[in-house]
CSV table of N, CA and C in Angstrom, one decimal:
chain,number,residue,atom,x,y,z
F,1,MET,N,-6.2,-135.9,-73.8
F,1,MET,CA,-5.9,-135.7,-72.4
F,1,MET,C,-6.9,-136.6,-71.9
F,2,LYS,N,-8.1,-136.8,-72.3
F,2,LYS,CA,-8.9,-137.4,-71.1
F,2,LYS,C,-8.7,-138.8,-71.6
F,3,ASN,N,-8.4,-139.4,-72.6
F,3,ASN,CA,-7.8,-140.8,-73.1
F,3,ASN,C,-6.8,-141.1,-72.2
F,4,ILE,N,-6.0,-140.5,-71.9
F,4,ILE,CA,-4.7,-140.9,-71.1
F,4,ILE,C,-5.1,-141.0,-70.0
F,5,VAL,N,-5.9,-140.0,-69.3
F,5,VAL,CA,-6.3,-140.1,-67.9
F,5,VAL,C,-6.9,-141.8,-67.8
F,6,LEU,N,-8.1,-141.7,-68.5
F,6,LEU,CA,-8.6,-143.0,-68.6
F,6,LEU,C,-7.9,-144.4,-68.6
F,7,VAL,N,-7.0,-144.2,-69.8
F,7,VAL,CA,-6.2,-145.6,-69.7
F,7,VAL,C,-5.3,-145.8,-68.5
F,8,SER,N,-4.8,-144.6,-68.0
F,8,SER,CA,-4.0,-144.7,-66.9
F,8,SER,C,-4.7,-145.2,-65.9
F,9,PHE,N,-6.0,-144.7,-65.5
F,9,PHE,CA,-7.0,-145.3,-64.3
F,9,PHE,C,-7.3,-146.7,-64.7
F,10,LEU,N,-7.6,-147.2,-65.9
F,10,LEU,CA,-7.7,-148.5,-65.9
F,10,LEU,C,-6.5,-149.4,-65.9
F,11,CYS,N,-5.2,-149.0,-66.2
F,11,CYS,CA,-4.3,-149.7,-65.9
F,11,CYS,C,-4.2,-149.9,-64.3
F,12,LEU,N,-4.0,-148.8,-63.6
F,12,LEU,CA,-4.0,-149.0,-62.0
F,12,LEU,C,-4.9,-149.8,-61.7
F,13,LEU,N,-6.4,-149.9,-62.1
F,13,LEU,CA,-7.4,-150.9,-61.6
F,13,LEU,C,-7.0,-152.2,-61.9
F,14,LEU,N,-6.3,-152.5,-63.0
F,14,LEU,CA,-6.4,-153.9,-63.5
F,14,LEU,C,-4.8,-154.3,-62.7
F,15,VAL,N,-3.9,-153.4,-62.5
F,15,VAL,CA,-2.7,-154.1,-61.5
F,15,VAL,C,-3.2,-154.1,-60.0
F,16,SER,N,-4.1,-153.2,-59.5
F,16,SER,CA,-4.7,-153.5,-58.4
F,16,SER,C,-5.4,-154.5,-58.2
F,17,VAL,N,-6.2,-155.0,-59.3
F,17,VAL,CA,-6.9,-156.2,-58.9
F,17,VAL,C,-6.2,-157.4,-58.9
F,18,THR,N,-5.2,-157.3,-60.0
F,18,THR,CA,-4.4,-158.6,-60.2
F,18,THR,C,-3.6,-158.9,-58.9
F,19,SER,N,-3.1,-157.7,-58.4
F,19,SER,CA,-2.0,-157.9,-57.4
F,19,SER,C,-2.5,-158.0,-55.9
F,20,CYS,N,-3.9,-157.6,-55.7
F,20,CYS,CA,-4.5,-158.1,-54.6
F,20,CYS,C,-4.8,-159.2,-54.6
F,21,LYS,N,-4.9,-160.2,-55.4
F,21,LYS,CA,-5.4,-161.3,-55.3
F,21,LYS,C,-4.4,-162.5,-54.4
F,22,LYS,N,-4.9,-163.0,-53.7
F,22,LYS,CA,-4.1,-163.9,-52.7
F,22,LYS,C,-3.7,-165.3,-53.6
F,23,ASP,N,-2.2,-165.2,-53.2
F,23,ASP,CA,-1.7,-166.4,-54.0
F,23,ASP,C,-1.7,-167.6,-53.1
F,24,LEU,N,-2.1,-168.6,-53.5
F,24,LEU,CA,-2.8,-169.9,-52.8
F,24,LEU,C,-1.2,-170.6,-52.4
F,25,LYS,N,-0.3,-170.3,-53.1
F,25,LYS,CA,1.0,-170.8,-52.5
F,25,LYS,C,1.5,-170.2,-51.6
F,26,SER,N,1.3,-168.9,-51.4
F,26,SER,CA,2.1,-168.2,-50.3
F,26,SER,C,0.9,-167.2,-49.8
F,27,ASP,N,1.4,-167.0,-48.4
F,27,ASP,CA,0.6,-166.2,-47.7
F,27,ASP,C,0.9,-164.6,-48.0
F,28,LYS,N,2.2,-164.4,-48.7
F,28,LYS,CA,2.7,-163.2,-48.8
F,28,LYS,C,1.7,-162.2,-50.0
F,29,VAL,N,1.4,-161.4,-49.7
F,29,VAL,CA,0.9,-160.4,-50.6
F,29,VAL,C,1.6,-159.4,-50.8
F,30,GLU,N,2.3,-159.0,-52.3
F,30,GLU,CA,2.9,-158.4,-52.7
F,30,GLU,C,2.2,-157.0,-53.3
F,31,VAL,N,2.5,-155.9,-53.1
F,31,VAL,CA,2.0,-154.9,-53.5
F,31,VAL,C,2.8,-153.9,-54.6
F,32,VAL,N,2.3,-154.3,-55.7
F,32,VAL,CA,3.1,-153.6,-56.7
F,32,VAL,C,2.5,-152.3,-57.3
F,33,GLU,N,3.1,-151.3,-57.3
F,33,GLU,CA,2.5,-149.9,-57.4
F,33,GLU,C,3.4,-149.7,-58.7
F,34,GLU,N,2.7,-149.0,-59.7
F,34,GLU,CA,3.2,-148.4,-61.1
F,34,GLU,C,3.1,-147.0,-60.8
F,35,VAL,N,3.7,-146.1,-61.2
F,35,VAL,CA,3.6,-144.6,-61.2
F,35,VAL,C,3.7,-144.4,-62.7
F,36,VAL,N,2.5,-144.0,-63.2
F,36,VAL,CA,2.4,-143.4,-64.7
F,36,VAL,C,2.4,-141.9,-64.5
F,37,ASP,N,3.2,-141.4,-65.5
F,37,ASP,CA,3.0,-139.9,-65.7
F,37,ASP,C,2.0,-139.9,-66.7
F,38,SER,N,1.1,-139.1,-66.2
F,38,SER,CA,-0.1,-138.7,-67.4
F,38,SER,C,0.1,-137.5,-67.8
F,39,THR,N,1.1,-136.7,-67.1
F,39,THR,CA,1.1,-135.2,-67.8
F,39,THR,C,1.9,-135.2,-69.1
F,40,ASP,N,1.3,-134.5,-69.8
F,40,ASP,CA,2.1,-134.1,-71.4
F,40,ASP,C,3.0,-132.8,-71.3
F,41,VAL,N,3.9,-132.7,-71.7
F,41,VAL,CA,4.7,-131.7,-71.7
F,41,VAL,C,4.6,-131.2,-73.1
F,42,VAL,N,4.1,-129.8,-73.3
F,42,VAL,CA,4.1,-129.1,-74.5
F,42,VAL,C,4.8,-127.8,-74.2
F,43,GLU,N,5.7,-127.7,-75.4
F,43,GLU,CA,6.5,-126.6,-75.1
F,43,GLU,C,5.9,-125.6,-76.2
F,44,VAL,N,5.6,-124.2,-75.7
F,44,VAL,CA,5.0,-123.2,-76.3
F,44,VAL,C,6.1,-122.4,-77.0
F,45,VAL,N,6.3,-122.4,-78.2
F,45,VAL,CA,7.1,-121.3,-78.8
F,45,VAL,C,6.7,-120.4,-79.3
F,46,GLU,N,6.8,-119.3,-78.8
F,46,GLU,CA,6.4,-117.9,-79.4
F,46,GLU,C,7.3,-117.6,-80.2
F,47,GLU,N,6.8,-117.3,-81.8
F,47,GLU,CA,7.3,-116.7,-82.8
F,47,GLU,C,7.2,-115.0,-82.7
F,48,LYS,N,8.5,-114.6,-82.8
F,48,LYS,CA,8.7,-113.2,-82.7
F,48,LYS,C,8.5,-112.7,-84.4
F,49,LYS,N,7.8,-112.0,-84.2
F,49,LYS,CA,7.4,-111.1,-85.6
F,49,LYS,C,8.6,-110.1,-85.9
F,50,PRO,N,9.2,-110.2,-87.2
F,50,PRO,CA,10.0,-108.9,-87.1
F,50,PRO,C,9.2,-107.6,-86.9
F,51,VAL,N,10.1,-106.7,-86.5
F,51,VAL,CA,9.3,-105.5,-86.2
F,51,VAL,C,9.4,-104.6,-87.4
F,52,VAL,N,8.5,-104.3,-88.0
F,52,VAL,CA,8.3,-103.2,-89.3
F,52,VAL,C,8.3,-101.8,-88.7
F,53,LYS,N,9.1,-101.2,-89.0
F,53,LYS,CA,8.9,-99.7,-88.8
F,53,LYS,C,8.1,-99.0,-89.9
F,54,LYS,N,6.7,-98.4,-89.3
F,54,LYS,CA,6.0,-97.6,-90.6
F,54,LYS,C,6.6,-96.4,-91.0
F,55,LYS,N,6.7,-96.0,-92.2
F,55,LYS,CA,7.3,-94.7,-92.6
F,55,LYS,C,6.1,-93.8,-92.4
F,56,LYS,N,6.5,-92.8,-91.6
F,56,LYS,CA,5.9,-91.6,-91.6
F,56,LYS,C,5.6,-91.1,-92.7
F,57,LYS,N,4.2,-90.6,-93.1
F,57,LYS,CA,3.9,-89.8,-94.4
F,57,LYS,C,4.0,-88.4,-94.2
F,58,THR,N,4.9,-87.8,-94.9
F,58,THR,CA,5.1,-86.6,-94.4
F,58,THR,C,4.2,-85.6,-95.7
F,59,ILE,N,3.4,-85.1,-94.9
F,59,ILE,CA,2.2,-84.1,-95.8
F,59,ILE,C,2.7,-82.7,-95.8
F,60,LYS,N,3.3,-82.3,-97.0
F,60,LYS,CA,3.6,-81.0,-97.2
F,60,LYS,C,2.5,-80.1,-96.8
F,61,LYS,N,2.6,-79.1,-95.8
F,61,LYS,CA,2.0,-78.3,-95.5
F,61,LYS,C,2.3,-77.1,-96.0
F,62,LYS,N,1.4,-76.4,-96.5
F,62,LYS,CA,1.8,-75.1,-97.3
F,62,LYS,C,1.9,-73.9,-96.2
F,63,PRO,N,3.1,-73.2,-96.3
F,63,PRO,CA,3.2,-72.4,-95.3
F,63,PRO,C,2.1,-71.3,-94.7
F,64,LYS,N,1.9,-70.8,-93.5
F,64,LYS,CA,1.0,-70.1,-93.6
F,64,LYS,C,1.6,-68.7,-93.9
F,65,THR,N,0.6,-68.1,-94.8
F,65,THR,CA,1.2,-66.9,-95.2
F,65,THR,C,-0.2,-65.6,-95.0
F,66,ASN,N,0.2,-64.4,-95.0
F,66,ASN,CA,-0.7,-63.6,-94.8
F,66,ASN,C,-1.4,-63.0,-96.3
F,67,GLU,N,-1.3,-64.0,-97.3
F,67,GLU,CA,-1.5,-63.8,-98.6
F,67,GLU,C,-2.9,-64.2,-99.1
F,68,ILE,N,-3.9,-63.3,-98.8
F,68,ILE,CA,-5.1,-63.4,-99.3
F,68,ILE,C,-5.3,-62.4,-100.7
F,69,LYS,N,-5.6,-63.4,-101.8
F,69,LYS,CA,-5.8,-62.5,-103.2
F,69,LYS,C,-7.0,-61.8,-103.4
F,70,VAL,N,-6.7,-60.7,-103.7
F,70,VAL,CA,-7.8,-59.7,-104.0
F,70,VAL,C,-8.1,-59.9,-105.2
F,71,PRO,N,-9.4,-59.7,-105.6
F,71,PRO,CA,-10.1,-59.8,-107.0
F,71,PRO,C,-9.6,-58.6,-108.0
F,72,ALA,N,-9.1,-58.7,-109.3
F,72,ALA,CA,-8.9,-57.8,-110.0
F,72,ALA,C,-9.8,-56.6,-110.1
F,73,GLY,N,-9.2,-55.2,-109.8
F,73,GLY,CA,-9.9,-54.3,-109.9
F,73,GLY,C,-10.1,-53.8,-108.5
F,74,ALA,N,-10.1,-54.7,-107.5
F,74,ALA,CA,-10.2,-54.1,-106.2
F,74,ALA,C,-8.6,-53.5,-105.7
F,75,PRO,N,-8.8,-52.6,-105.0
F,75,PRO,CA,-7.5,-51.9,-104.4
F,75,PRO,C,-6.9,-52.9,-103.2
F,76,SER,N,-5.6,-52.6,-103.4
F,76,SER,CA,-4.9,-53.7,-102.6
F,76,SER,C,-4.5,-52.9,-101.1
F,77,PHE,N,-4.7,-53.6,-100.2
F,77,PHE,CA,-4.3,-53.3,-98.6
F,77,PHE,C,-3.2,-54.0,-98.0
F,78,ASN,N,-2.5,-53.3,-97.3
F,78,ASN,CA,-1.4,-53.8,-96.3
F,78,ASN,C,-2.2,-55.0,-95.3
F,79,SER,N,-3.3,-54.5,-94.8
F,79,SER,CA,-4.0,-55.2,-93.6
F,79,SER,C,-4.5,-56.6,-94.5
F,80,VAL,N,-4.2,-57.8,-93.4
F,80,VAL,CA,-5.3,-58.9,-94.0
F,80,VAL,C,-6.8,-58.9,-93.8
F,81,ALA,N,-6.8,-58.1,-92.7
F,81,ALA,CA,-8.3,-58.3,-92.6
F,81,ALA,C,-9.0,-57.3,-93.8
F,82,ALA,N,-8.6,-56.6,-94.0
F,82,ALA,CA,-9.2,-55.3,-95.3
F,82,ALA,C,-9.1,-56.4,-96.6
F,83,ARG,N,-8.0,-57.1,-96.9
F,83,ARG,CA,-8.2,-57.7,-98.3
F,83,ARG,C,-9.3,-58.9,-97.9
F,84,LYS,N,-9.2,-59.3,-97.1
F,84,LYS,CA,-10.4,-60.7,-96.5
F,84,LYS,C,-11.9,-59.9,-96.8
F,85,TYR,N,-11.9,-58.7,-96.2
F,85,TYR,CA,-13.2,-58.2,-96.4
F,85,TYR,C,-13.4,-57.7,-98.1
F,86,VAL,N,-12.3,-57.6,-98.6
F,86,VAL,CA,-12.7,-57.0,-100.2
F,86,VAL,C,-13.1,-58.5,-100.8
F,87,ARG,N,-12.4,-59.5,-100.5
F,87,ARG,CA,-12.7,-60.6,-101.0
F,87,ARG,C,-14.1,-61.2,-100.5
F,88,ASP,N,-14.4,-60.9,-99.4
F,88,ASP,CA,-15.9,-61.5,-99.2
F,88,ASP,C,-17.0,-60.6,-99.9
F,89,TYR,N,-16.5,-59.2,-99.8
F,89,TYR,CA,-17.7,-58.3,-100.7
F,89,TYR,C,-17.6,-58.5,-101.9
F,90,GLU,N,-16.5,-59.1,-102.9
F,90,GLU,CA,-16.7,-59.4,-104.1
F,90,GLU,C,-17.8,-60.6,-104.3
F,91,ALA,N,-17.3,-61.5,-103.3
F,91,ALA,CA,-18.1,-62.6,-103.4
F,91,ALA,C,-19.7,-62.3,-103.2
F,92,TYR,N,-20.0,-61.4,-102.2
F,92,TYR,CA,-21.4,-61.1,-101.9
F,92,TYR,C,-22.1,-60.3,-103.3
F,93,VAL,N,-21.2,-59.3,-104.0
F,93,VAL,CA,-21.8,-58.7,-104.9
F,93,VAL,C,-21.9,-59.6,-106.3
F,94,ALA,N,-21.1,-60.9,-106.3
F,94,ALA,CA,-21.3,-61.8,-107.4
F,94,ALA,C,-22.9,-62.6,-106.9
F,95,LYS,N,-22.9,-62.8,-105.9
F,95,LYS,CA,-24.2,-63.6,-105.5
F,95,LYS,C,-25.1,-62.7,-105.6
F,96,TYR,N,-25.2,-61.4,-105.3
F,96,TYR,CA,-26.2,-60.5,-105.4
F,96,TYR,C,-26.4,-60.3,-107.0
F,97,LYS,N,-25.8,-60.4,-107.8
F,97,LYS,CA,-25.7,-60.2,-109.4
F,97,LYS,C,-26.4,-61.5,-109.7
F,98,LYS,N,-26.3,-62.7,-109.1
F,98,LYS,CA,-27.0,-63.9,-109.7
F,98,LYS,C,-28.3,-63.9,-109.3
F,99,ALA,N,-28.7,-63.5,-108.2
F,99,ALA,CA,-29.9,-63.5,-107.5
F,99,ALA,C,-30.7,-62.4,-108.2
F,100,VAL,N,-30.3,-61.6,-108.6
F,100,VAL,CA,-31.1,-60.3,-109.5
F,100,VAL,C,-31.5,-60.9,-110.7
F,101,GLU,N,-30.4,-61.7,-111.6
F,101,GLU,CA,-30.6,-62.3,-112.8
F,101,GLU,C,-31.9,-63.4,-112.6
F,102,SER,N,-31.6,-64.4,-111.4
F,102,SER,CA,-32.9,-65.3,-111.3
F,102,SER,C,-34.4,-64.7,-111.1
F,103,LYS,N,-34.4,-63.7,-110.5
F,103,LYS,CA,-35.5,-62.8,-110.0
F,103,LYS,C,-36.4,-63.9,-109.3
F,104,ALA,N,-36.9,-64.8,-109.5
F,104,ALA,CA,-37.8,-65.6,-108.7
F,104,ALA,C,-37.2,-65.9,-107.6
F,105,ASP,N,-35.8,-66.3,-107.2
F,105,ASP,CA,-35.4,-67.2,-106.2
F,105,ASP,C,-35.3,-66.3,-105.1
F,106,MET,N,-36.3,-66.4,-104.1
F,106,MET,CA,-36.4,-65.6,-102.9
F,106,MET,C,-35.3,-66.0,-101.9
F,107,ASP,N,-35.1,-67.2,-101.9
F,107,ASP,CA,-34.1,-68.2,-100.8
F,107,ASP,C,-32.8,-67.1,-101.2
F,108,SER,N,-32.4,-67.0,-102.4
F,108,SER,CA,-30.9,-66.3,-102.5
F,108,SER,C,-31.0,-64.7,-101.9
F,109,PHE,N,-32.1,-64.3,-101.8
F,109,PHE,CA,-32.1,-63.1,-101.3
F,109,PHE,C,-32.1,-63.0,-99.7
F,110,LEU,N,-32.8,-64.1,-99.0
F,110,LEU,CA,-32.7,-64.3,-97.7
F,110,LEU,C,-31.4,-64.8,-97.4
F,111,LYS,N,-30.7,-65.5,-98.0
F,111,LYS,CA,-29.0,-65.7,-97.7
F,111,LYS,C,-28.3,-64.4,-97.8
F,112,LEU,N,-28.5,-63.6,-98.9
F,112,LEU,CA,-28.0,-62.5,-99.1
F,112,LEU,C,-28.2,-61.2,-97.9
F,113,SER,N,-29.3,-61.7,-97.3
F,113,SER,CA,-29.5,-60.8,-96.1
F,113,SER,C,-28.5,-61.0,-95.2
F,114,GLU,N,-28.4,-62.5,-95.0
F,114,GLU,CA,-27.5,-62.9,-93.8
F,114,GLU,C,-26.2,-62.3,-94.1
F,115,ALA,N,-25.7,-62.7,-95.3
F,115,ALA,CA,-24.1,-62.1,-95.7
F,115,ALA,C,-24.2,-60.5,-95.6
F,116,SER,N,-25.2,-59.9,-95.8
F,116,SER,CA,-25.0,-58.5,-95.8
F,116,SER,C,-24.6,-57.9,-94.2
F,117,SER,N,-25.6,-58.8,-93.2
F,117,SER,CA,-25.4,-58.3,-92.0
F,117,SER,C,-24.1,-58.8,-91.5
F,118,SER,N,-23.5,-60.0,-92.0
F,118,SER,CA,-22.3,-60.4,-91.6
F,118,SER,C,-21.0,-59.2,-92.0
F,119,LEU,N,-21.5,-58.9,-93.3
F,119,LEU,CA,-20.2,-57.9,-93.7
F,119,LEU,C,-20.2,-56.8,-93.2
F,120,THR,N,-21.5,-56.5,-92.6
F,120,THR,CA,-21.5,-55.0,-91.7
F,120,THR,C,-20.9,-55.1,-90.5
F,121,LYS,N,-20.9,-56.2,-90.0
F,121,LYS,CA,-20.0,-56.5,-88.6
F,121,LYS,C,-18.7,-56.3,-89.0
F,122,GLN,N,-18.6,-57.2,-89.9
F,122,GLN,CA,-16.9,-57.3,-90.5
F,122,GLN,C,-16.2,-55.7,-90.8
F,123,TYR,N,-16.8,-55.0,-91.3
F,123,TYR,CA,-16.7,-53.8,-91.7
F,123,TYR,C,-16.2,-52.8,-90.5
F,124,ARG,N,-17.5,-52.9,-89.5
F,124,ARG,CA,-17.3,-52.1,-88.5
F,124,ARG,C,-16.0,-52.4,-87.7
F,125,LYS,N,-15.6,-53.7,-87.4
F,125,LYS,CA,-14.4,-54.5,-87.0
F,125,LYS,C,-13.2,-53.5,-87.7
F,126,LEU,N,-13.2,-53.7,-88.9
F,126,LEU,CA,-12.1,-53.4,-89.7
F,126,LEU,C,-11.8,-51.9,-89.6
F,127,ILE,N,-12.9,-51.1,-89.7
F,127,ILE,CA,-12.6,-49.5,-89.7
F,127,ILE,C,-12.0,-48.9,-88.6
F,128,SER,N,-12.3,-49.9,-87.2
F,128,SER,CA,-11.7,-49.3,-86.2
F,128,SER,C,-10.2,-49.6,-86.1
F,129,THR,N,-9.7,-50.6,-87.1
F,129,THR,CA,-8.2,-51.2,-87.0
F,129,THR,C,-7.6,-50.3,-87.9
F,130,LEU,N,-7.8,-50.0,-89.2
F,130,LEU,CA,-7.1,-49.6,-90.3
F,130,LEU,C,-6.7,-48.2,-90.0
F,131,PRO,N,-5.4,-48.0,-90.6
F,131,PRO,CA,-4.9,-46.6,-90.7
F,131,PRO,C,-5.6,-45.7,-91.5
F,132,ALA,N,-5.2,-44.5,-91.5
F,132,ALA,CA,-6.0,-43.5,-92.3
F,132,ALA,C,-6.1,-43.7,-93.7
F,133,GLY,N,-5.0,-43.7,-94.3
F,133,GLY,CA,-4.6,-44.1,-95.4
F,133,GLY,C,-5.6,-45.2,-96.1
F,134,GLU,N,-5.7,-46.3,-95.5
F,134,GLU,CA,-6.5,-47.3,-95.9
F,134,GLU,C,-7.9,-47.3,-95.6
F,135,ILE,N,-8.2,-46.4,-94.7
F,135,ILE,CA,-9.7,-46.2,-94.5
F,135,ILE,C,-10.1,-45.4,-96.0
F,136,GLU,N,-9.2,-44.3,-96.4
F,136,GLU,CA,-9.7,-43.7,-97.5
F,136,GLU,C,-10.0,-44.7,-98.8
F,137,LYS,N,-8.7,-45.4,-98.7
F,137,LYS,CA,-8.9,-46.4,-100.0
F,137,LYS,C,-10.1,-47.7,-99.9
F,138,MET,N,-10.6,-47.8,-98.7
F,138,MET,CA,-11.6,-48.6,-98.3
F,138,MET,C,-13.2,-48.1,-98.7
F,139,SER,N,-13.2,-46.5,-98.6
F,139,SER,CA,-14.2,-45.8,-98.5
F,139,SER,C,-14.6,-45.6,-100.2
F,140,LYS,N,-13.3,-45.4,-100.6
F,140,LYS,CA,-13.7,-45.3,-102.2
F,140,LYS,C,-14.0,-46.5,-102.8
F,141,TYR,N,-13.5,-47.7,-102.5
F,141,TYR,CA,-14.0,-48.8,-103.0
F,141,TYR,C,-15.6,-49.4,-102.6
F,142,ILE,N,-15.8,-49.0,-101.4
F,142,ILE,CA,-17.1,-49.5,-100.8
F,142,ILE,C,-18.3,-48.4,-101.7
F,143,GLN,N,-18.0,-47.2,-102.2
F,143,GLN,CA,-18.7,-46.4,-102.9
F,143,GLN,C,-19.1,-47.0,-104.2
F,144,LYS,N,-17.8,-47.7,-104.7
F,144,LYS,CA,-17.9,-47.9,-106.5
F,144,LYS,C,-18.8,-49.2,-106.0
F,145,LYS,N,-18.8,-50.0,-105.3
F,145,LYS,CA,-19.4,-51.2,-105.2
F,145,LYS,C,-20.8,-51.0,-104.9
F,146,THR,N,-21.1,-50.0,-104.0
F,146,THR,CA,-22.6,-49.7,-103.7
F,146,THR,C,-23.5,-49.2,-104.9
F,147,LYS,N,-22.7,-48.4,-105.7
F,147,LYS,CA,-23.3,-47.8,-107.1
F,147,LYS,C,-23.3,-49.2,-107.8
F,148,GLN,N,-22.4,-50.1,-108.0
F,148,GLN,CA,-22.7,-51.6,-108.8
F,148,GLN,C,-24.0,-52.1,-108.2
F,149,ILE,N,-24.1,-52.2,-107.0
F,149,ILE,CA,-25.3,-52.9,-106.4
F,149,ILE,C,-26.5,-52.2,-106.6
F,150,ASP,N,-26.4,-50.8,-106.6
F,150,ASP,CA,-27.6,-49.9,-106.8
F,150,ASP,C,-27.9,-50.3,-108.3
F,151,ALA,N,-27.4,-50.3,-109.2
F,151,ALA,CA,-27.7,-50.8,-110.4
F,151,ALA,C,-28.1,-51.7,-111.2
F,152,LEU,N,-27.7,-53.0,-110.0
F,152,LEU,CA,-28.3,-54.0,-110.1
F,152,LEU,C,-29.7,-54.2,-109.5
F,153,SER,N,-29.9,-53.5,-108.6
F,153,SER,CA,-31.1,-53.2,-107.8
F,153,SER,C,-32.4,-52.8,-108.6
F,154,ARG,N,-32.0,-52.0,-109.8
F,154,ARG,CA,-32.7,-51.2,-110.8
F,154,ARG,C,-33.2,-52.2,-111.5
F,155,GLN,N,-32.5,-53.1,-111.8
F,155,GLN,CA,-32.8,-54.0,-112.9
F,155,GLN,C,-34.1,-55.0,-112.5
F,156,MET,N,-34.4,-54.9,-111.3
F,156,MET,CA,-35.3,-56.1,-110.9
F,156,MET,C,-36.7,-55.5,-111.1
């Protein structure tokens, strides 16, 4: 682009220098101007990219159910909260048994202390909402598990 402007400028200069000389034969001075178009026309063509629709990935979600599996040997309850408590309590007993078998692992007992207080809070909420028949089942279950934990404690 700069070259075109420079060439145009030089051409105009040359034309003006040669045209401004006085002709010895005539006193007339002719002024000749040439108009040079120095602009380039550039067409910009935008390419349209084809629109590709992305397929939505369908993730099959499992329907939310109130199904909480209770370990074998544990009583079944109608209450979801009761089944959750039984599941959590069974996990607590399994961890307690593992801690007793390792004997020297005091960190396990510290974690069990935290889990025990959490289970106690959960039990207090649960008892206030259970019907009488389920409270009776829960009490029998807790008595059975307490005996199991006592037996494990004697092994230490």
